[in-house]
Tab-separated table of C-alpha atoms in Angstrom:
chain	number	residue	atom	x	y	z
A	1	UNK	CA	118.560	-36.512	-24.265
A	2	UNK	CA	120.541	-38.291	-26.236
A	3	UNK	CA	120.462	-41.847	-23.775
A	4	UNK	CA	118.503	-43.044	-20.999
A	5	UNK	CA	117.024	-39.506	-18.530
A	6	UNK	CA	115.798	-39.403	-15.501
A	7	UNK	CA	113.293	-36.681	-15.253
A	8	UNK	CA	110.847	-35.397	-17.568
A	9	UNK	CA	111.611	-34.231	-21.347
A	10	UNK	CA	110.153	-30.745	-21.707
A	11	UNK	CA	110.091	-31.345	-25.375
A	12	UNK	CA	107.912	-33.108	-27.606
A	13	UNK	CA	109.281	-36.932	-27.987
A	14	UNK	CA	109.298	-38.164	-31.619
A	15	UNK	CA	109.942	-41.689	-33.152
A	16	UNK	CA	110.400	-44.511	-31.075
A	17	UNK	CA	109.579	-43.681	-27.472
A	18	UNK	CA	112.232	-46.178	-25.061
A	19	UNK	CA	113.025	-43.203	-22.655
A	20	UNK	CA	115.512	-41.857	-24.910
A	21	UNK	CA	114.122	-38.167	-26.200
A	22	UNK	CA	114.880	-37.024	-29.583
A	23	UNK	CA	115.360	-33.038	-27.974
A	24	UNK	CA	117.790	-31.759	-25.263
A	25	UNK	CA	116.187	-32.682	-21.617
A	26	UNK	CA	116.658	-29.257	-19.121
A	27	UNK	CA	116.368	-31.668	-16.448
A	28	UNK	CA	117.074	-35.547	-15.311
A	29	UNK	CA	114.575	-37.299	-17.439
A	30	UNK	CA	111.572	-40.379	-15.896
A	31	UNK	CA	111.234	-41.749	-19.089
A	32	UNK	CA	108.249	-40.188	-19.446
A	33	UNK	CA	106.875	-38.346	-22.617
A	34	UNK	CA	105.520	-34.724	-21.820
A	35	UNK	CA	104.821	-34.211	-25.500
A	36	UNK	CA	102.853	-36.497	-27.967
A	37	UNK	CA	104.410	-39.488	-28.178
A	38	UNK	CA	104.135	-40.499	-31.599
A	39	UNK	CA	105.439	-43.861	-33.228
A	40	UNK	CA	105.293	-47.163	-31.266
A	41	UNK	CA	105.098	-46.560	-27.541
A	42	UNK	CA	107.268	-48.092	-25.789
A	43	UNK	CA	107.339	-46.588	-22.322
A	44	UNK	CA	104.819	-44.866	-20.271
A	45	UNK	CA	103.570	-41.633	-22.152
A	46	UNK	CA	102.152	-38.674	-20.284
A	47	UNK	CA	99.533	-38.710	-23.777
A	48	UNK	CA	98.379	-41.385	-26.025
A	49	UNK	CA	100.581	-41.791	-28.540
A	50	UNK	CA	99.140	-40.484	-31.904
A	51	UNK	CA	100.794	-42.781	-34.328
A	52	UNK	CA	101.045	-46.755	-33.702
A	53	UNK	CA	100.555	-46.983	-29.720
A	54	UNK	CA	101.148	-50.607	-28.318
A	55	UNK	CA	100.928	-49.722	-25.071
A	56	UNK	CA	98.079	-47.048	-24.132
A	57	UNK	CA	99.101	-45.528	-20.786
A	58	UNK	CA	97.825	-42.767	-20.346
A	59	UNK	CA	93.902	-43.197	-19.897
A	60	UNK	CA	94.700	-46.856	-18.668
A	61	UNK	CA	96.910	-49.589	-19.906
A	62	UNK	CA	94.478	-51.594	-22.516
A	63	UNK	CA	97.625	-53.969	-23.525
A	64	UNK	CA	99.656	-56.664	-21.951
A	65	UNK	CA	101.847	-54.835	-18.977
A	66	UNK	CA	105.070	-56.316	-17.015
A	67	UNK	CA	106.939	-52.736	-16.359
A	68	UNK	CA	105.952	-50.482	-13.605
A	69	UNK	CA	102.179	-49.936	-13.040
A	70	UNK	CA	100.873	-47.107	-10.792
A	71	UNK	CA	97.659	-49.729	-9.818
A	72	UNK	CA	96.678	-52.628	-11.672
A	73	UNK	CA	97.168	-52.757	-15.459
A	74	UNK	CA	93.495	-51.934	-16.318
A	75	UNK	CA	94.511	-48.354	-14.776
A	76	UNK	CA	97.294	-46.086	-15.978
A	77	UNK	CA	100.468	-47.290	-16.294
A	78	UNK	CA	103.930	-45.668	-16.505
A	79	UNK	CA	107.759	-46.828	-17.084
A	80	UNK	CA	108.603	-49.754	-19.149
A	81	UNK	CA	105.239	-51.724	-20.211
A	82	UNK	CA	106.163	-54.372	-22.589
A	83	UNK	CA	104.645	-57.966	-21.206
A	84	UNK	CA	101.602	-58.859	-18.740
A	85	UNK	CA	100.982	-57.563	-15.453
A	86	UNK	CA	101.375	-59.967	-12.850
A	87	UNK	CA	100.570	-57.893	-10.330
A	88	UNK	CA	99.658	-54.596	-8.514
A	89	UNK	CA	102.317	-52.570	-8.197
A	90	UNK	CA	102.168	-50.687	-4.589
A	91	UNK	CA	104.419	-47.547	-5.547
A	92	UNK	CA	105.027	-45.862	-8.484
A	93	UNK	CA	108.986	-46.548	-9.528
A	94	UNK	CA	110.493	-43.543	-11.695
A	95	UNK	CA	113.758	-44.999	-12.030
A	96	UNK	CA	114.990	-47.628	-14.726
A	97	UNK	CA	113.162	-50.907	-14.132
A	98	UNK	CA	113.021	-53.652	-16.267
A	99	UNK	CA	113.955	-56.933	-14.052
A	100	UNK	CA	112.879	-57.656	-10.341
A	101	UNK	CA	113.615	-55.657	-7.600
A	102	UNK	CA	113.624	-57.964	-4.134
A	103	UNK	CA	113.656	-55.003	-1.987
A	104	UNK	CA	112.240	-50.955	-2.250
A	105	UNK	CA	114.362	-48.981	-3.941
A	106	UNK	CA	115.875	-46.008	-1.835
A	107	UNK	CA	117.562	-43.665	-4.640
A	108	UNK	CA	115.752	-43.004	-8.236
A	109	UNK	CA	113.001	-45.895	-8.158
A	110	UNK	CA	111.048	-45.409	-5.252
A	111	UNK	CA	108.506	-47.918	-3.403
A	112	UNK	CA	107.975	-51.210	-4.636
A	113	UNK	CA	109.736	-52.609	-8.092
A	114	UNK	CA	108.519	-54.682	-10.248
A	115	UNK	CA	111.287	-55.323	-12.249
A	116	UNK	CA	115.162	-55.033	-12.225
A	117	UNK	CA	116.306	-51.886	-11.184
A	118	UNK	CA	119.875	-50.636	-12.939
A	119	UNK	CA	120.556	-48.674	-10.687
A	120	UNK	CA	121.446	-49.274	-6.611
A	121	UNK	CA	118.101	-49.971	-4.111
């Protein structure tokens, strides 16, 4: 993937992790890491990141939190994590979030958002 995906990277994921995977996705990529995520995590990994991780979210997210959360930041968290979690997200968005979403989403973030969603609820 050379830009933003929407389903999962097959691949592993090196460098800066932001959703953007350094291999060719075979499908519409989440934003979510497969491989080990190595570098400064950015978004959710599907593995703790081996190299500088600021976000851990995989066995729980053990930093500050404001992207999509599957349950409340002490529990794993996946999307974009890059402030404080205000609060407990009821659904688990896939799509792009980053903003605040004042309704569910209906097409590639699903349930409740947390944040801005680029693309159309």
């Amino acid at each position: 993937c050379t830009g933003i995906c929407t389903r999962v990277c097959t691949r592993v994921c090196t460098g800066i992790c932001t959703g953007i995977c350094t291999r060719v996705c075979t499908r519409v990529c989440t934003r979510v890491c497969t491989g080990v995520c190595t570098g400064v995590c950015m978004v959710g990994c599907t593995r703790v990141c081996t190299s500088v991780s600021m976000r851990v979210c995989t066995g729980g997210c053990t930093r500050v939190c404001t992207g999509i959360c599957t349950r409340v930041c002490t529990r794993v968290c996946r999307g974009v994590c890059t402030g404080i979690c205000t609060r407990v997200c009821t659904r688990v968005c896939t799509g792009i979030c980053t903003g605040i979403c004042t309704r569910v989403c209906t097409r590639v973030c699903r349930g409740v958002c947390t944040g801005i969603c680029t693309r159309i609820c």
